Structure formats: structure tokens, C-alpha cells
JSON list of C-alpha atoms in Angstrom, two decimals:
[
{"chain": "A", "resi": 1, "resn": "MET", "atom": "CA", "xyz": [164.67, 148.94, 135.95]},
{"chain": "A", "resi": 2, "resn": "LEU", "atom": "CA", "xyz": [161.97, 146.90, 137.65]},
{"chain": "A", "resi": 3, "resn": "ARG", "atom": "CA", "xyz": [160.35, 148.89, 140.44]},
{"chain": "A", "resi": 4, "resn": "PRO", "atom": "CA", "xyz": [157.75, 147.67, 142.95]},
{"chain": "A", "resi": 5, "resn": "THR", "atom": "CA", "xyz": [154.42, 149.45, 143.15]},
{"chain": "A", "resi": 6, "resn": "PRO", "atom": "CA", "xyz": [153.72, 151.48, 146.32]},
{"chain": "A", "resi": 7, "resn": "ARG", "atom": "CA", "xyz": [152.42, 149.52, 149.31]},
{"chain": "A", "resi": 8, "resn": "LYS", "atom": "CA", "xyz": [149.75, 150.45, 151.82]},
{"chain": "A", "resi": 9, "resn": "GLU", "atom": "CA", "xyz": [150.98, 151.46, 155.26]},
{"chain": "A", "resi": 10, "resn": "ARG", "atom": "CA", "xyz": [148.54, 149.27, 157.18]},
{"chain": "A", "resi": 11, "resn": "LEU", "atom": "CA", "xyz": [148.04, 145.74, 155.94]},
{"chain": "A", "resi": 12, "resn": "VAL", "atom": "CA", "xyz": [145.32, 143.36, 157.05]},
{"chain": "A", "resi": 13, "resn": "ARG", "atom": "CA", "xyz": [145.83, 140.30, 154.83]},
{"chain": "A", "resi": 14, "resn": "ILE", "atom": "CA", "xyz": [149.23, 139.27, 153.51]},
{"chain": "A", "resi": 15, "resn": "ALA", "atom": "CA", "xyz": [149.94, 136.40, 151.14]},
{"chain": "A", "resi": 16, "resn": "LEU", "atom": "CA", "xyz": [153.03, 134.50, 152.23]},
{"chain": "A", "resi": 17, "resn": "ILE", "atom": "CA", "xyz": [154.72, 132.67, 149.35]},
{"chain": "A", "resi": 18, "resn": "SER", "atom": "CA", "xyz": [158.02, 130.91, 148.78]},
{"chain": "A", "resi": 19, "resn": "ASP", "atom": "CA", "xyz": [159.97, 128.82, 146.29]},
{"chain": "A", "resi": 20, "resn": "VAL", "atom": "CA", "xyz": [158.18, 129.97, 143.15]},
{"chain": "A", "resi": 21, "resn": "HIS", "atom": "CA", "xyz": [161.13, 128.63, 141.14]},
{"chain": "A", "resi": 22, "resn": "SER", "atom": "CA", "xyz": [160.34, 130.33, 137.84]},
{"chain": "A", "resi": 23, "resn": "ASN", "atom": "CA", "xyz": [156.93, 128.65, 137.63]},
{"chain": "A", "resi": 24, "resn": "LEU", "atom": "CA", "xyz": [154.78, 131.47, 136.24]},
{"chain": "A", "resi": 25, "resn": "VAL", "atom": "CA", "xyz": [151.68, 129.33, 135.73]},
{"chain": "A", "resi": 26, "resn": "ALA", "atom": "CA", "xyz": [151.68, 128.33, 139.40]},
{"chain": "A", "resi": 27, "resn": "LEU", "atom": "CA", "xyz": [152.41, 131.87, 140.56]},
{"chain": "A", "resi": 28, "resn": "GLU", "atom": "CA", "xyz": [149.50, 133.33, 138.62]},
{"chain": "A", "resi": 29, "resn": "ALA", "atom": "CA", "xyz": [147.15, 130.73, 140.11]},
{"chain": "A", "resi": 30, "resn": "VAL", "atom": "CA", "xyz": [148.31, 131.52, 143.64]},
{"chain": "A", "resi": 31, "resn": "LEU", "atom": "CA", "xyz": [148.12, 135.29, 143.17]},
{"chain": "A", "resi": 32, "resn": "ALA", "atom": "CA", "xyz": [144.58, 134.97, 141.82]},
{"chain": "A", "resi": 33, "resn": "ASP", "atom": "CA", "xyz": [143.54, 132.80, 144.76]},
{"chain": "A", "resi": 34, "resn": "ALA", "atom": "CA", "xyz": [145.14, 135.16, 147.27]},
{"chain": "A", "resi": 35, "resn": "ALA", "atom": "CA", "xyz": [143.49, 138.20, 145.67]},
{"chain": "A", "resi": 36, "resn": "GLY", "atom": "CA", "xyz": [140.14, 136.45, 145.89]},
{"chain": "A", "resi": 37, "resn": "ARG", "atom": "CA", "xyz": [140.71, 136.03, 149.62]},
{"chain": "A", "resi": 38, "resn": "GLY", "atom": "CA", "xyz": [141.47, 139.71, 150.09]},
{"chain": "A", "resi": 39, "resn": "ALA", "atom": "CA", "xyz": [145.28, 139.70, 150.13]},
{"chain": "A", "resi": 40, "resn": "GLU", "atom": "CA", "xyz": [146.66, 143.23, 150.03]},
{"chain": "A", "resi": 41, "resn": "ALA", "atom": "CA", "xyz": [150.36, 142.41, 149.93]},
{"chain": "A", "resi": 42, "resn": "ILE", "atom": "CA", "xyz": [152.77, 139.62, 149.04]},
{"chain": "A", "resi": 43, "resn": "TRP", "atom": "CA", "xyz": [155.77, 138.54, 151.06]},
{"chain": "A", "resi": 44, "resn": "ASN", "atom": "CA", "xyz": [158.04, 136.28, 149.03]},
{"chain": "A", "resi": 45, "resn": "LEU", "atom": "CA", "xyz": [160.55, 134.14, 150.92]},
{"chain": "A", "resi": 46, "resn": "GLY", "atom": "CA", "xyz": [163.05, 133.52, 148.16]},
{"chain": "A", "resi": 47, "resn": "ASP", "atom": "CA", "xyz": [164.05, 131.02, 145.50]},
{"chain": "A", "resi": 48, "resn": "THR", "atom": "CA", "xyz": [162.01, 133.08, 143.12]},
{"chain": "A", "resi": 49, "resn": "VAL", "atom": "CA", "xyz": [163.98, 131.56, 140.24]},
{"chain": "A", "resi": 50, "resn": "GLY", "atom": "CA", "xyz": [165.72, 128.28, 139.46]},
{"chain": "A", "resi": 51, "resn": "TYR", "atom": "CA", "xyz": [164.35, 124.96, 138.18]},
{"chain": "A", "resi": 52, "resn": "GLY", "atom": "CA", "xyz": [161.49, 126.44, 136.11]},
{"chain": "A", "resi": 53, "resn": "PRO", "atom": "CA", "xyz": [161.13, 128.01, 132.65]},
{"chain": "A", "resi": 54, "resn": "ASP", "atom": "CA", "xyz": [160.01, 131.60, 133.30]},
{"chain": "A", "resi": 55, "resn": "PRO", "atom": "CA", "xyz": [162.49, 133.45, 135.55]},
{"chain": "A", "resi": 56, "resn": "ASN", "atom": "CA", "xyz": [162.13, 136.86, 133.93]},
{"chain": "A", "resi": 57, "resn": "ASP", "atom": "CA", "xyz": [158.34, 136.82, 133.81]},
{"chain": "A", "resi": 58, "resn": "VAL", "atom": "CA", "xyz": [158.09, 135.63, 137.42]},
{"chain": "A", "resi": 59, "resn": "VAL", "atom": "CA", "xyz": [160.34, 138.41, 138.70]},
{"chain": "A", "resi": 60, "resn": "ALA", "atom": "CA", "xyz": [158.49, 140.99, 136.61]},
{"chain": "A", "resi": 61, "resn": "ARG", "atom": "CA", "xyz": [155.14, 139.77, 137.94]},
{"chain": "A", "resi": 62, "resn": "LEU", "atom": "CA", "xyz": [156.24, 139.94, 141.57]},
{"chain": "A", "resi": 63, "resn": "SER", "atom": "CA", "xyz": [157.80, 143.35, 141.07]},
{"chain": "A", "resi": 64, "resn": "GLU", "atom": "CA", "xyz": [154.62, 144.59, 139.43]},
{"chain": "A", "resi": 65, "resn": "ALA", "atom": "CA", "xyz": [152.63, 143.27, 142.41]},
{"chain": "A", "resi": 66, "resn": "GLY", "atom": "CA", "xyz": [154.88, 145.15, 144.85]},
{"chain": "A", "resi": 67, "resn": "ALA", "atom": "CA", "xyz": [156.06, 141.99, 146.58]},
{"chain": "A", "resi": 68, "resn": "VAL", "atom": "CA", "xyz": [158.51, 142.17, 149.46]},
{"chain": "A", "resi": 69, "resn": "SER", "atom": "CA", "xyz": [161.13, 139.55, 148.59]},
{"chain": "A", "resi": 70, "resn": "VAL", "atom": "CA", "xyz": [164.22, 138.08, 150.22]},
{"chain": "A", "resi": 71, "resn": "LEU", "atom": "CA", "xyz": [167.12, 136.25, 148.61]},
{"chain": "A", "resi": 72, "resn": "GLY", "atom": "CA", "xyz": [167.17, 132.47, 148.25]},
{"chain": "A", "resi": 73, "resn": "ASN", "atom": "CA", "xyz": [170.09, 130.22, 147.40]},
{"chain": "A", "resi": 74, "resn": "HIS", "atom": "CA", "xyz": [168.83, 129.62, 143.85]},
{"chain": "A", "resi": 75, "resn": "ASP", "atom": "CA", "xyz": [168.45, 133.37, 143.35]},
{"chain": "A", "resi": 76, "resn": "ALA", "atom": "CA", "xyz": [172.04, 133.90, 144.46]},
{"chain": "A", "resi": 77, "resn": "ALA", "atom": "CA", "xyz": [173.25, 131.09, 142.20]},
{"chain": "A", "resi": 78, "resn": "ALA", "atom": "CA", "xyz": [171.39, 132.57, 139.23]},
{"chain": "A", "resi": 79, "resn": "THR", "atom": "CA", "xyz": [173.30, 135.84, 139.53]},
{"chain": "A", "resi": 80, "resn": "GLY", "atom": "CA", "xyz": [176.63, 134.13, 140.19]},
{"chain": "A", "resi": 81, "resn": "ALA", "atom": "CA", "xyz": [176.81, 135.44, 143.76]},
{"chain": "A", "resi": 82, "resn": "ILE", "atom": "CA", "xyz": [177.35, 131.87, 144.98]},
{"chain": "A", "resi": 83, "resn": "GLY", "atom": "CA", "xyz": [178.51, 128.70, 143.28]},
{"chain": "A", "resi": 84, "resn": "THR", "atom": "CA", "xyz": [176.57, 125.50, 142.74]},
{"chain": "A", "resi": 85, "resn": "ASP", "atom": "CA", "xyz": [179.00, 123.01, 144.28]},
{"chain": "A", "resi": 86, "resn": "TRP", "atom": "CA", "xyz": [176.40, 122.06, 146.88]},
{"chain": "A", "resi": 87, "resn": "PHE", "atom": "CA", "xyz": [173.60, 121.68, 144.32]},
{"chain": "A", "resi": 88, "resn": "ASN", "atom": "CA", "xyz": [172.64, 118.30, 142.93]},
{"chain": "A", "resi": 89, "resn": "SER", "atom": "CA", "xyz": [173.32, 117.79, 139.23]},
{"chain": "A", "resi": 90, "resn": "LEU", "atom": "CA", "xyz": [169.81, 118.68, 138.05]},
{"chain": "A", "resi": 91, "resn": "ALA", "atom": "CA", "xyz": [169.67, 121.81, 140.22]},
{"chain": "A", "resi": 92, "resn": "ALA", "atom": "CA", "xyz": [173.10, 122.89, 139.00]},
{"chain": "A", "resi": 93, "resn": "GLU", "atom": "CA", "xyz": [172.08, 122.38, 135.37]},
{"chain": "A", "resi": 94, "resn": "ALA", "atom": "CA", "xyz": [168.92, 124.43, 135.92]},
{"chain": "A", "resi": 95, "resn": "ALA", "atom": "CA", "xyz": [170.90, 127.16, 137.69]},
{"chain": "A", "resi": 96, "resn": "ALA", "atom": "CA", "xyz": [173.26, 127.42, 134.72]},
{"chain": "A", "resi": 97, "resn": "TRP", "atom": "CA", "xyz": [170.28, 127.63, 132.35]},
{"chain": "A", "resi": 98, "resn": "THR", "atom": "CA", "xyz": [168.68, 130.33, 134.48]},
{"chain": "A", "resi": 99, "resn": "ARG", "atom": "CA", "xyz": [171.88, 132.38, 134.64]},
{"chain": "A", "resi": 100, "resn": "ALA", "atom": "CA", "xyz": [172.20, 132.21, 130.86]},
{"chain": "A", "resi": 101, "resn": "HIS", "atom": "CA", "xyz": [168.62, 133.39, 130.33]},
{"chain": "A", "resi": 102, "resn": "LEU", "atom": "CA", "xyz": [168.33, 136.18, 132.90]},
{"chain": "A", "resi": 103, "resn": "GLU", "atom": "CA", "xyz": [167.61, 139.60, 131.47]},
{"chain": "A", "resi": 104, "resn": "PRO", "atom": "CA", "xyz": [169.75, 142.42, 132.93]},
{"chain": "A", "resi": 105, "resn": "GLU", "atom": "CA", "xyz": [166.77, 143.89, 134.81]},
{"chain": "A", "resi": 106, "resn": "THR", "atom": "CA", "xyz": [165.98, 140.53, 136.38]},
{"chain": "A", "resi": 107, "resn": "ALA", "atom": "CA", "xyz": [169.58, 139.99, 137.45]},
{"chain": "A", "resi": 108, "resn": "ALA", "atom": "CA", "xyz": [169.70, 143.49, 138.95]},
{"chain": "A", "resi": 109, "resn": "TYR", "atom": "CA", "xyz": [166.47, 142.86, 140.87]},
{"chain": "A", "resi": 110, "resn": "LEU", "atom": "CA", "xyz": [167.75, 139.60, 142.33]},
{"chain": "A", "resi": 111, "resn": "SER", "atom": "CA", "xyz": [171.15, 141.08, 143.15]},
{"chain": "A", "resi": 112, "resn": "GLY", "atom": "CA", "xyz": [169.43, 143.84, 145.14]},
{"chain": "A", "resi": 113, "resn": "LEU", "atom": "CA", "xyz": [167.57, 141.46, 147.47]},
{"chain": "A", "resi": 114, "resn": "SER", "atom": "CA", "xyz": [168.64, 141.13, 151.11]},
{"chain": "A", "resi": 115, "resn": "GLU", "atom": "CA", "xyz": [168.93, 137.80, 152.92]},
{"chain": "A", "resi": 116, "resn": "VAL", "atom": "CA", "xyz": [166.67, 138.90, 155.79]},
{"chain": "A", "resi": 117, "resn": "ALA", "atom": "CA", "xyz": [163.82, 141.41, 155.93]},
{"chain": "A", "resi": 118, "resn": "ARG", "atom": "CA", "xyz": [161.65, 142.75, 158.71]},
{"chain": "A", "resi": 119, "resn": "GLU", "atom": "CA", "xyz": [158.02, 143.71, 158.12]},
{"chain": "A", "resi": 120, "resn": "GLY", "atom": "CA", "xyz": [156.29, 144.90, 161.29]},
{"chain": "A", "resi": 121, "resn": "ASP", "atom": "CA", "xyz": [155.98, 141.96, 163.69]},
{"chain": "A", "resi": 122, "resn": "TRP", "atom": "CA", "xyz": [157.50, 139.56, 161.17]},
{"chain": "A", "resi": 123, "resn": "SER", "atom": "CA", "xyz": [161.06, 138.54, 160.27]},
{"chain": "A", "resi": 124, "resn": "LEU", "atom": "CA", "xyz": [161.49, 137.01, 156.81]},
{"chain": "A", "resi": 125, "resn": "ALA", "atom": "CA", "xyz": [164.23, 134.74, 155.48]},
{"chain": "A", "resi": 126, "resn": "HIS", "atom": "CA", "xyz": [164.60, 131.90, 153.00]},
{"chain": "A", "resi": 127, "resn": "GLY", "atom": "CA", "xyz": [166.28, 129.24, 155.13]},
{"chain": "A", "resi": 128, "resn": "THR", "atom": "CA", "xyz": [166.64, 130.34, 158.75]},
{"chain": "A", "resi": 129, "resn": "LEU", "atom": "CA", "xyz": [167.64, 133.57, 160.45]},
{"chain": "A", "resi": 130, "resn": "ARG", "atom": "CA", "xyz": [170.89, 131.84, 161.44]},
{"chain": "A", "resi": 131, "resn": "GLN", "atom": "CA", "xyz": [171.79, 130.72, 157.91]},
{"chain": "A", "resi": 132, "resn": "PRO", "atom": "CA", "xyz": [169.39, 132.51, 155.55]},
{"chain": "A", "resi": 133, "resn": "LEU", "atom": "CA", "xyz": [170.49, 130.87, 152.32]},
{"chain": "A", "resi": 134, "resn": "TRP", "atom": "CA", "xyz": [171.21, 127.28, 153.25]},
{"chain": "A", "resi": 135, "resn": "GLU", "atom": "CA", "xyz": [169.80, 126.00, 156.53]},
{"chain": "A", "resi": 136, "resn": "TYR", "atom": "CA", "xyz": [166.60, 123.95, 156.55]},
{"chain": "A", "resi": 137, "resn": "LEU", "atom": "CA", "xyz": [164.33, 124.55, 159.53]},
{"chain": "A", "resi": 138, "resn": "ILE", "atom": "CA", "xyz": [163.54, 120.86, 160.01]},
{"chain": "A", "resi": 139, "resn": "THR", "atom": "CA", "xyz": [165.25, 119.97, 163.30]},
{"chain": "A", "resi": 140, "resn": "GLU", "atom": "CA", "xyz": [164.81, 121.11, 166.87]},
{"chain": "A", "resi": 141, "resn": "GLU", "atom": "CA", "xyz": [168.40, 122.39, 166.89]},
{"chain": "A", "resi": 142, "resn": "ALA", "atom": "CA", "xyz": [167.84, 124.47, 163.74]},
{"chain": "A", "resi": 143, "resn": "ALA", "atom": "CA", "xyz": [164.61, 125.86, 165.19]},
{"chain": "A", "resi": 144, "resn": "GLU", "atom": "CA", "xyz": [166.31, 126.82, 168.45]},
{"chain": "A", "resi": 145, "resn": "GLY", "atom": "CA", "xyz": [169.11, 128.56, 166.54]},
{"chain": "A", "resi": 146, "resn": "HIS", "atom": "CA", "xyz": [166.55, 130.39, 164.43]},
{"chain": "A", "resi": 147, "resn": "PHE", "atom": "CA", "xyz": [164.42, 131.51, 167.37]},
{"chain": "A", "resi": 148, "resn": "ALA", "atom": "CA", "xyz": [167.51, 132.70, 169.25]},
{"chain": "A", "resi": 149, "resn": "LEU", "atom": "CA", "xyz": [167.91, 135.36, 166.55]},
{"chain": "A", "resi": 150, "resn": "GLN", "atom": "CA", "xyz": [164.22, 136.17, 166.11]},
{"chain": "A", "resi": 151, "resn": "GLU", "atom": "CA", "xyz": [163.57, 139.65, 167.52]},
{"chain": "A", "resi": 152, "resn": "THR", "atom": "CA", "xyz": [159.93, 139.74, 166.36]},
{"chain": "A", "resi": 153, "resn": "PRO", "atom": "CA", "xyz": [156.97, 137.68, 167.60]},
{"chain": "A", "resi": 154, "resn": "TYR", "atom": "CA", "xyz": [156.65, 135.94, 164.25]},
{"chain": "A", "resi": 155, "resn": "SER", "atom": "CA", "xyz": [158.86, 134.83, 161.39]},
{"chain": "A", "resi": 156, "resn": "ALA", "atom": "CA", "xyz": [158.46, 133.11, 158.04]},
{"chain": "A", "resi": 157, "resn": "VAL", "atom": "CA", "xyz": [160.86, 130.91, 156.08]},
{"chain": "A", "resi": 158, "resn": "GLY", "atom": "CA", "xyz": [160.75, 128.62, 153.05]},
{"chain": "A", "resi": 159, "resn": "HIS", "atom": "CA", "xyz": [163.48, 126.44, 151.50]},
{"chain": "A", "resi": 160, "resn": "THR", "atom": "CA", "xyz": [162.02, 123.04, 152.48]},
{"chain": "A", "resi": 161, "resn": "HIS", "atom": "CA", "xyz": [159.09, 123.23, 150.03]},
{"chain": "A", "resi": 162, "resn": "VAL", "atom": "CA", "xyz": [156.89, 121.76, 152.78]},
{"chain": "A", "resi": 163, "resn": "PRO", "atom": "CA", "xyz": [154.28, 123.73, 154.78]},
{"chain": "A", "resi": 164, "resn": "LEU", "atom": "CA", "xyz": [154.95, 123.83, 158.52]},
{"chain": "A", "resi": 165, "resn": "LEU", "atom": "CA", "xyz": [154.23, 125.75, 161.72]},
{"chain": "A", "resi": 166, "resn": "VAL", "atom": "CA", "xyz": [156.88, 125.82, 164.45]},
{"chain": "A", "resi": 167, "resn": "ARG", "atom": "CA", "xyz": [156.47, 127.37, 167.90]},
{"chain": "A", "resi": 168, "resn": "GLN", "atom": "CA", "xyz": [158.81, 127.99, 170.78]},
{"chain": "A", "resi": 169, "resn": "GLY", "atom": "CA", "xyz": [157.10, 128.31, 174.15]},
{"chain": "A", "resi": 170, "resn": "THR", "atom": "CA", "xyz": [157.69, 127.32, 177.74]},
{"chain": "A", "resi": 171, "resn": "ALA", "atom": "CA", "xyz": [157.54, 123.63, 176.76]},
{"chain": "A", "resi": 172, "resn": "GLY", "atom": "CA", "xyz": [160.23, 124.03, 174.10]},
{"chain": "A", "resi": 173, "resn": "VAL", "atom": "CA", "xyz": [160.00, 123.74, 170.32]},
{"chain": "A", "resi": 174, "resn": "GLU", "atom": "CA", "xyz": [156.95, 122.14, 168.74]},
{"chain": "A", "resi": 175, "resn": "GLY", "atom": "CA", "xyz": [156.09, 121.70, 165.07]},
{"chain": "A", "resi": 176, "resn": "GLU", "atom": "CA", "xyz": [152.83, 120.92, 163.33]},
{"chain": "A", "resi": 177, "resn": "THR", "atom": "CA", "xyz": [151.68, 120.30, 159.79]},
{"chain": "A", "resi": 178, "resn": "PRO", "atom": "CA", "xyz": [148.96, 122.83, 158.93]},
{"chain": "A", "resi": 179, "resn": "VAL", "atom": "CA", "xyz": [145.61, 121.68, 157.59]},
{"chain": "A", "resi": 180, "resn": "PRO", "atom": "CA", "xyz": [144.75, 123.53, 154.35]},
{"chain": "A", "resi": 181, "resn": "GLY", "atom": "CA", "xyz": [141.93, 126.00, 154.86]},
{"chain": "A", "resi": 182, "resn": "GLU", "atom": "CA", "xyz": [142.08, 125.80, 158.66]},
{"chain": "A", "resi": 183, "resn": "ALA", "atom": "CA", "xyz": [142.93, 129.10, 160.37]},
{"chain": "A", "resi": 184, "resn": "VAL", "atom": "CA", "xyz": [145.51, 128.85, 163.16]},
{"chain": "A", "resi": 185, "resn": "ALA", "atom": "CA", "xyz": [145.88, 131.51, 165.85]},
{"chain": "A", "resi": 186, "resn": "LEU", "atom": "CA", "xyz": [149.23, 133.27, 165.83]},
{"chain": "A", "resi": 187, "resn": "GLY", "atom": "CA", "xyz": [149.14, 132.91, 169.60]},
{"chain": "A", "resi": 188, "resn": "GLU", "atom": "CA", "xyz": [151.77, 133.71, 172.19]},
{"chain": "A", "resi": 189, "resn": "GLY", "atom": "CA", "xyz": [155.43, 132.77, 172.19]},
{"chain": "A", "resi": 190, "resn": "LEU", "atom": "CA", "xyz": [157.62, 132.72, 169.10]},
{"chain": "A", "resi": 191, "resn": "LEU", "atom": "CA", "xyz": [156.13, 131.39, 165.87]},
{"chain": "A", "resi": 192, "resn": "CYS", "atom": "CA", "xyz": [157.68, 130.50, 162.51]},
{"chain": "A", "resi": 193, "resn": "VAL", "atom": "CA", "xyz": [155.53, 129.83, 159.45]},
{"chain": "A", "resi": 194, "resn": "ASN", "atom": "CA", "xyz": [156.63, 127.95, 156.35]},
{"chain": "A", "resi": 195, "resn": "PRO", "atom": "CA", "xyz": [154.04, 128.46, 153.59]},
{"chain": "A", "resi": 196, "resn": "GLY", "atom": "CA", "xyz": [155.31, 125.59, 151.46]},
{"chain": "A", "resi": 197, "resn": "SER", "atom": "CA", "xyz": [156.20, 126.00, 147.79]},
{"chain": "A", "resi": 198, "resn": "VAL", "atom": "CA", "xyz": [154.34, 127.72, 144.98]},
{"chain": "A", "resi": 199, "resn": "GLY", "atom": "CA", "xyz": [156.37, 126.28, 142.13]},
{"chain": "A", "resi": 200, "resn": "GLN", "atom": "CA", "xyz": [157.71, 122.90, 143.25]},
{"chain": "A", "resi": 201, "resn": "PRO", "atom": "CA", "xyz": [155.88, 121.34, 146.26]},
{"chain": "A", "resi": 202, "resn": "ARG", "atom": "CA", "xyz": [157.64, 118.40, 147.91]},
{"chain": "A", "resi": 203, "resn": "ASP", "atom": "CA", "xyz": [155.09, 117.02, 150.37]},
{"chain": "A", "resi": 204, "resn": "GLY", "atom": "CA", "xyz": [153.40, 114.63, 147.97]},
{"chain": "A", "resi": 205, "resn": "ASP", "atom": "CA", "xyz": [150.72, 117.13, 146.93]},
{"chain": "A", "resi": 206, "resn": "PRO", "atom": "CA", "xyz": [151.49, 118.70, 143.53]},
{"chain": "A", "resi": 207, "resn": "GLN", "atom": "CA", "xyz": [149.16, 121.65, 144.13]},
{"chain": "A", "resi": 208, "resn": "SER", "atom": "CA", "xyz": [150.80, 124.99, 144.89]},
{"chain": "A", "resi": 209, "resn": "SER", "atom": "CA", "xyz": [151.00, 125.96, 148.55]},
{"chain": "A", "resi": 210, "resn": "TYR", "atom": "CA", "xyz": [150.89, 129.36, 150.23]},
{"chain": "A", "resi": 211, "resn": "ALA", "atom": "CA", "xyz": [149.69, 130.95, 153.47]},
{"chain": "A", "resi": 212, "resn": "LEU", "atom": "CA", "xyz": [147.52, 133.96, 154.25]},
{"chain": "A", "resi": 213, "resn": "ILE", "atom": "CA", "xyz": [148.20, 136.09, 157.32]},
{"chain": "A", "resi": 214, "resn": "ASP", "atom": "CA", "xyz": [145.20, 137.95, 158.76]},
{"chain": "A", "resi": 215, "resn": "THR", "atom": "CA", "xyz": [146.48, 140.62, 161.12]},
{"chain": "A", "resi": 216, "resn": "GLU", "atom": "CA", "xyz": [143.02, 141.62, 162.33]},
{"chain": "A", "resi": 217, "resn": "ALA", "atom": "CA", "xyz": [141.92, 138.09, 163.18]},
{"chain": "A", "resi": 218, "resn": "GLY", "atom": "CA", "xyz": [145.41, 137.18, 164.43]},
{"chain": "A", "resi": 219, "resn": "THR", "atom": "CA", "xyz": [145.55, 134.02, 162.31]},
{"chain": "A", "resi": 220, "resn": "VAL", "atom": "CA", "xyz": [147.48, 132.32, 159.54]},
{"chain": "A", "resi": 221, "resn": "THR", "atom": "CA", "xyz": [145.84, 129.92, 157.09]},
{"chain": "A", "resi": 222, "resn": "HIS", "atom": "CA", "xyz": [147.54, 127.64, 154.57]},
{"chain": "A", "resi": 223, "resn": "TYR", "atom": "CA", "xyz": [145.92, 126.98, 151.19]},
{"chain": "A", "resi": 224, "resn": "ARG", "atom": "CA", "xyz": [146.52, 124.60, 148.28]},
{"chain": "A", "resi": 225, "resn": "VAL", "atom": "CA", "xyz": [145.88, 125.84, 144.76]},
{"chain": "A", "resi": 226, "resn": "PRO", "atom": "CA", "xyz": [145.64, 123.68, 141.63]},
{"chain": "A", "resi": 227, "resn": "TYR", "atom": "CA", "xyz": [147.34, 124.92, 138.48]},
{"chain": "A", "resi": 228, "resn": "ASP", "atom": "CA", "xyz": [148.03, 123.67, 134.96]},
{"chain": "A", "resi": 229, "resn": "ILE", "atom": "CA", "xyz": [151.06, 121.49, 135.69]},
{"chain": "A", "resi": 230, "resn": "GLY", "atom": "CA", "xyz": [151.09, 120.19, 132.14]},
{"chain": "A", "resi": 231, "resn": "GLU", "atom": "CA", "xyz": [151.57, 123.71, 130.79]},
{"chain": "A", "resi": 232, "resn": "THR", "atom": "CA", "xyz": [154.59, 124.31, 133.01]},
{"chain": "A", "resi": 233, "resn": "GLN", "atom": "CA", "xyz": [156.02, 120.91, 132.01]},
{"chain": "A", "resi": 234, "resn": "ARG", "atom": "CA", "xyz": [155.51, 121.81, 128.34]},
{"chain": "A", "resi": 235, "resn": "ARG", "atom": "CA", "xyz": [157.37, 125.09, 128.81]},
{"chain": "A", "resi": 236, "resn": "MET", "atom": "CA", "xyz": [160.21, 123.31, 130.61]},
{"chain": "A", "resi": 237, "resn": "GLU", "atom": "CA", "xyz": [160.56, 120.79, 127.79]},
{"chain": "A", "resi": 238, "resn": "GLU", "atom": "CA", "xyz": [160.51, 123.61, 125.24]},
{"chain": "A", "resi": 239, "resn": "ALA", "atom": "CA", "xyz": [163.24, 125.41, 127.19]},
{"chain": "A", "resi": 240, "resn": "GLY", "atom": "CA", "xyz": [165.44, 122.32, 127.29]},
{"chain": "A", "resi": 241, "resn": "LEU", "atom": "CA", "xyz": [165.41, 122.00, 131.08]},
{"chain": "A", "resi": 242, "resn": "PRO", "atom": "CA", "xyz": [166.07, 118.57, 132.64]},
{"chain": "A", "resi": 243, "resn": "ARG", "atom": "CA", "xyz": [163.15, 116.18, 132.18]},
{"chain": "A", "resi": 244, "resn": "GLY", "atom": "CA", "xyz": [163.40, 114.98, 135.77]},
{"chain": "A", "resi": 245, "resn": "LEU", "atom": "CA", "xyz": [162.60, 118.47, 137.04]},
{"chain": "A", "resi": 246, "resn": "ALA", "atom": "CA", "xyz": [159.47, 118.61, 134.92]},
{"chain": "A", "resi": 247, "resn": "GLU", "atom": "CA", "xyz": [158.32, 115.13, 135.89]},
{"chain": "A", "resi": 248, "resn": "ARG", "atom": "CA", "xyz": [158.59, 115.74, 139.63]},
{"chain": "A", "resi": 249, "resn": "LEU", "atom": "CA", "xyz": [156.00, 118.52, 139.41]},
{"chain": "A", "resi": 250, "resn": "GLY", "atom": "CA", "xyz": [153.36, 115.91, 138.65]},
{"chain": "A", "resi": 251, "resn": "TYR", "atom": "CA", "xyz": [153.79, 114.04, 141.91]},
{"chain": "A", "resi": 252, "resn": "GLY", "atom": "CA", "xyz": [154.84, 116.81, 144.28]},
{"chain": "A", "resi": 253, "resn": "ARG", "atom": "CA", "xyz": [158.28, 115.55, 145.24]}
]
């Protein structure tokens, strides 16, 4: 059985990742970049599998790295915990492929993930705290519903594949697109961080996206990391996955 490695009690720098989607080449590039910036832990916000060609290797790599992971909708679909009626045709086809290729240890790992996790001052979920598997935190109403359930100063979600910072303060809910490499103070009031996607970015930039939390400096910084997209596309073609899913990696949509 896959078992995470022990984690340090006190963490200073944490790599925040999401939506790896079975893209091992992208994951390795992000983990190397994060390690070079002093990351001591990985928090993974779900959709570890789906779409891409390497579900078993991705899960094994994250387990080996001791990542804290939560469940995403594609993870749940891969194990059969939920259906794919709400998936588009390409996503449903990829989910069926993933389910057919999961090793027992990988399926057991994914089945053991919770929808929400709490790590110190942070709450972690894939979609929102209100609807962890499905809701996109892209509207003011969704943000308000999310923050109403946030019992920690900070939270992190994925699901949209687009990096974002959302705050709730005295003036209400405000969102901003982070600038890669620019540290942002965690600040006061409630904050939610979306690190973007490692394995299938959708903001027009095909480079992998992740964020680095620095607990000593009290900041979060988003980064973009180039990876060998052609290699992932080659593996997808070899696996017989839909061509459209491979092509979209090249233009980040």
C-alpha cells in the first residue's frame, strides 16, 4: 500500500498544487522548481488524476513526497465513487480510461482521500468548502458561501485551473489575478488561494502553475514552470487518450 513519508511538525514553505491530472512530466517540473525554492511540504488540492496518461505514477510520486491531498471530482470518478453524467464527452472518455488503468494501490489511495482537510491555519478543498467536488469559486456568491464555512484565516482551492486570490474583508469579496513571481501578503481578513493547474492550465498560458506559501514571511507567491508538453502529448497519444485533450495542453485552454 502507498504510504506517505513522515512530515515535519513545523513548516515554513509549502508548495500548493492542484489539478495535476495524471501529467507526470508537469508534476516533476513543478516539484523540482518548488524544491529549489525551499519547499518542505506539498499540499495537493485534488484532481490528481483524469485527462492525462500517468495516473499511477503521479499518485506514487505524490505519496512518496508525503503530499497532503484532498479528493477532486476526477479522482472520485476514477474510482467509481461518482458518475460522469456531468462530465463533457472528452472528460468522460478520459475518466473511463483512467478507471480501467488504475492499479489497486492507486485506487485505494484515491478512495482514502477526504473532500476537505485542515492544515494549521489553512482549510483545503478542491472546489469550495460548500461543495468540495463540484463548485467553482468564480462568483461573488460562491465566494461568500465558501467563506461562510471557512473556520481558518486562509483556504486553498483548485478546480478552475486558473490562478486566483480572493479576499473577504469589510468591503466585501474581492478577487485578483496574481502576478507570477510577485509575493503577496497573506494579510488580514479571510483569504482563499487558487494555485492554478499543474497538469492542464486554462488561462492561456500552457506553463504549469503552482503557489508557494511562506509562513515566516507571511506571503504567498504564484509561479509558472515550463515543462516538456510534447512529451506528455506523446504519452497521451500512445495511451489512446482523446486527441483534443492532448492538443489543448499546447495552448493552455
